[in-house]
């Protein structure tokens, strides 16, 4: 059975900023160094780069990466480079990804998340010389698995009501 395609309301820039702030605050929690904990900033950046490429772009991804570099006390620019590449490739494929249902979008988002991790890992290995282990890549799998939930949550304020209400203008 085909699901109907709804026309979404425009995204509120304040809502976009609040979701990025919330993702940053989730990354500030002390669980960030555990294996398998997703990078919430990367997830939200990928979402907004795919759904609103004119509002969230490479510049905001770079700034969020610098904030994460300062928070994690990593080499300055490590997360900035990874998030910039994530945003660039998400913007490149955004028209293609939006044609598919959310379950198929996961197949497009997973390589983006994995690429972000690989960039961070290459910089980490070149600086410290230590490989963190194969569980390091669990974060990419979990981030891709969370994609349907992220899409549902972040598109919720933009959805119109199914039944038209005469008291509501839109």
Short mmCIF file of C-alpha atoms in Angstrom, two decimals:
data_model
loop_
_atom_site.label_atom_id
_atom_site.label_comp_id
_atom_site.label_asym_id
_atom_site.label_seq_id
_atom_site.Cartn_x
_atom_site.Cartn_y
_atom_site.Cartn_z
CA UNK A 1 0.00 0.00 0.00
CA UNK A 2 1.41 3.39 -0.99
CA UNK A 3 1.78 5.93 1.75
CA UNK A 4 0.63 9.46 0.88
CA UNK A 5 3.19 12.20 0.37
CA UNK A 6 2.44 15.19 2.54
CA UNK A 7 3.54 18.71 1.84
CA UNK A 8 5.56 19.88 4.81
CA UNK A 9 5.46 23.30 6.37
CA UNK A 10 8.65 25.38 6.09
CA UNK A 11 11.28 24.61 8.71
CA UNK A 12 11.56 27.23 11.40
CA UNK A 13 15.17 28.50 11.70
CA UNK A 14 14.76 28.71 15.48
CA UNK A 15 13.75 25.05 15.57
CA UNK A 16 16.80 24.12 13.48
CA UNK A 17 19.06 26.03 15.87
CA UNK A 18 17.44 24.40 18.90
CA UNK A 19 17.90 20.90 17.47
CA UNK A 20 21.58 21.59 16.80
CA UNK A 21 21.96 22.94 20.34
CA UNK A 22 20.18 19.90 21.79
CA UNK A 23 22.39 17.56 19.76
CA UNK A 24 25.47 19.38 21.03
CA UNK A 25 24.20 19.11 24.61
CA UNK A 26 23.59 15.37 24.13
CA UNK A 27 27.20 15.03 22.97
CA UNK A 28 28.32 16.90 26.10
CA UNK A 29 26.97 14.14 28.33
CA UNK A 30 29.67 11.92 29.86
CA UNK A 31 28.69 8.90 27.75
CA UNK A 32 30.40 10.39 24.69
CA UNK A 33 33.59 8.36 25.09
CA UNK A 34 31.80 5.01 25.26
CA UNK A 35 31.82 2.77 22.22
CA UNK A 36 28.54 2.67 20.35
CA UNK A 37 27.18 6.02 21.50
CA UNK A 38 26.08 7.87 18.36
CA UNK A 39 27.38 11.28 17.43
CA UNK A 40 24.17 13.28 17.77
CA UNK A 41 25.66 16.39 16.17
CA UNK A 42 26.61 14.39 13.08
CA UNK A 43 23.12 12.87 12.89
CA UNK A 44 21.36 16.23 13.16
CA UNK A 45 23.78 17.86 10.73
CA UNK A 46 23.18 15.08 8.22
CA UNK A 47 19.43 15.42 8.65
CA UNK A 48 19.34 19.17 8.13
CA UNK A 49 21.89 19.02 5.30
CA UNK A 50 19.61 16.58 3.51
CA UNK A 51 16.28 18.25 4.32
CA UNK A 52 17.27 21.93 4.39
CA UNK A 53 20.54 22.32 2.44
CA UNK A 54 20.05 26.07 1.95
CA UNK A 55 19.67 26.75 5.66
CA UNK A 56 22.26 24.37 7.08
CA UNK A 57 25.44 24.10 5.12
CA UNK A 58 29.12 23.54 5.30
CA UNK A 59 29.82 26.68 7.35
CA UNK A 60 27.54 25.65 10.20
CA UNK A 61 28.96 22.12 10.05
CA UNK A 62 32.46 23.57 10.36
CA UNK A 63 31.46 25.69 13.38
CA UNK A 64 29.77 22.73 15.08
CA UNK A 65 32.90 20.70 14.41
CA UNK A 66 35.06 23.32 16.07
CA UNK A 67 32.74 23.27 19.09
CA UNK A 68 33.07 19.50 19.29
CA UNK A 69 36.87 19.76 18.92
CA UNK A 70 37.01 22.09 21.90
CA UNK A 71 34.67 19.88 23.91
CA UNK A 72 36.52 16.64 23.19
CA UNK A 73 39.95 18.29 23.46
CA UNK A 74 41.00 16.67 20.19
CA UNK A 75 43.23 18.10 17.52
CA UNK A 76 41.63 21.38 16.48
CA UNK A 77 39.91 20.76 13.17
CA UNK A 78 39.43 17.00 13.44
CA UNK A 79 35.66 17.09 13.94
CA UNK A 80 35.41 20.26 11.86
CA UNK A 81 36.86 18.46 8.83
CA UNK A 82 34.70 15.38 9.40
CA UNK A 83 31.48 17.40 9.80
CA UNK A 84 32.33 19.58 6.80
CA UNK A 85 32.78 16.52 4.60
CA UNK A 86 29.60 14.99 6.06
CA UNK A 87 27.63 18.13 5.23
CA UNK A 88 29.15 18.40 1.75
CA UNK A 89 28.32 14.81 0.78
CA UNK A 90 24.86 15.01 2.39
CA UNK A 91 24.09 18.11 0.36
CA UNK A 92 25.41 16.37 -2.77
CA UNK A 93 22.99 13.45 -2.40
CA UNK A 94 20.05 15.24 -0.77
CA UNK A 95 17.79 15.20 -3.85
CA UNK A 96 18.32 11.49 -4.37
CA UNK A 97 17.83 10.54 -0.71
CA UNK A 98 14.52 12.37 -0.36
CA UNK A 99 12.92 10.22 -3.07
CA UNK A 100 13.21 7.09 -0.94
CA UNK A 101 11.30 5.99 2.14
CA UNK A 102 13.06 6.39 5.46
CA UNK A 103 13.96 2.70 5.65
CA UNK A 104 15.95 3.01 2.41
CA UNK A 105 17.45 6.37 3.41
CA UNK A 106 19.35 4.47 6.09
CA UNK A 107 21.41 2.87 3.30
CA UNK A 108 22.49 6.35 2.16
CA UNK A 109 23.10 7.73 5.65
CA UNK A 110 25.22 4.82 6.86
CA UNK A 111 28.15 5.53 4.47
CA UNK A 112 28.02 9.20 5.50
CA UNK A 113 28.30 8.30 9.17
CA UNK A 114 31.01 5.75 8.46
CA UNK A 115 32.97 8.28 6.40
CA UNK A 116 32.76 10.77 9.27
CA UNK A 117 34.18 8.18 11.63
CA UNK A 118 36.93 7.15 9.21
CA UNK A 119 38.08 10.77 8.82
CA UNK A 120 38.17 11.18 12.60
CA UNK A 121 39.98 7.85 12.97
CA UNK A 122 42.64 8.66 10.37
CA UNK A 123 43.43 11.95 12.09
CA UNK A 124 43.42 10.27 15.52
CA UNK A 125 45.78 7.51 14.36
CA UNK A 126 48.12 9.94 12.62
CA UNK A 127 48.42 12.04 15.79
CA UNK A 128 48.45 9.40 18.53
CA UNK A 129 49.42 6.23 16.68
CA UNK A 130 46.77 4.21 18.57
CA UNK A 131 43.93 2.28 17.00
CA UNK A 132 40.87 2.39 19.31
CA UNK A 133 39.61 -1.04 18.24
CA UNK A 134 36.94 -2.34 15.92
CA UNK A 135 34.13 -1.42 18.32
CA UNK A 136 34.85 2.16 17.35
CA UNK A 137 32.76 1.59 14.21
CA UNK A 138 29.67 0.53 16.17
CA UNK A 139 28.81 4.21 16.41
CA UNK A 140 28.19 4.38 12.65
CA UNK A 141 25.85 1.38 12.71
CA UNK A 142 23.89 2.74 15.66
CA UNK A 143 23.68 6.22 14.10
CA UNK A 144 22.27 4.72 10.92
CA UNK A 145 19.81 2.64 12.95
CA UNK A 146 18.62 5.81 14.71
CA UNK A 147 17.98 7.60 11.41
CA UNK A 148 14.23 6.73 11.21
CA UNK A 149 13.69 8.05 14.75
CA UNK A 150 15.62 11.24 13.99
CA UNK A 151 13.59 11.81 10.81
CA UNK A 152 10.32 11.24 12.62
CA UNK A 153 11.24 13.57 15.50
CA UNK A 154 12.70 16.40 13.44
CA UNK A 155 9.95 16.41 10.80
CA UNK A 156 7.15 16.32 13.39
CA UNK A 157 6.77 20.13 13.71
CA UNK A 158 6.60 20.51 9.92
CA UNK A 159 3.82 18.01 9.28
CA UNK A 160 0.35 19.28 8.53
CA UNK A 161 -2.71 17.75 10.09
CA UNK A 162 -4.23 14.94 8.03
CA UNK A 163 -7.77 16.27 8.43
CA UNK A 164 -8.27 19.91 7.57
CA UNK A 165 -9.53 22.05 10.43
CA UNK A 166 -11.57 25.10 9.41
CA UNK A 167 -10.35 27.01 12.46
CA UNK A 168 -6.71 26.63 11.48
CA UNK A 169 -5.35 28.70 8.56
CA UNK A 170 -2.89 26.06 7.33
#
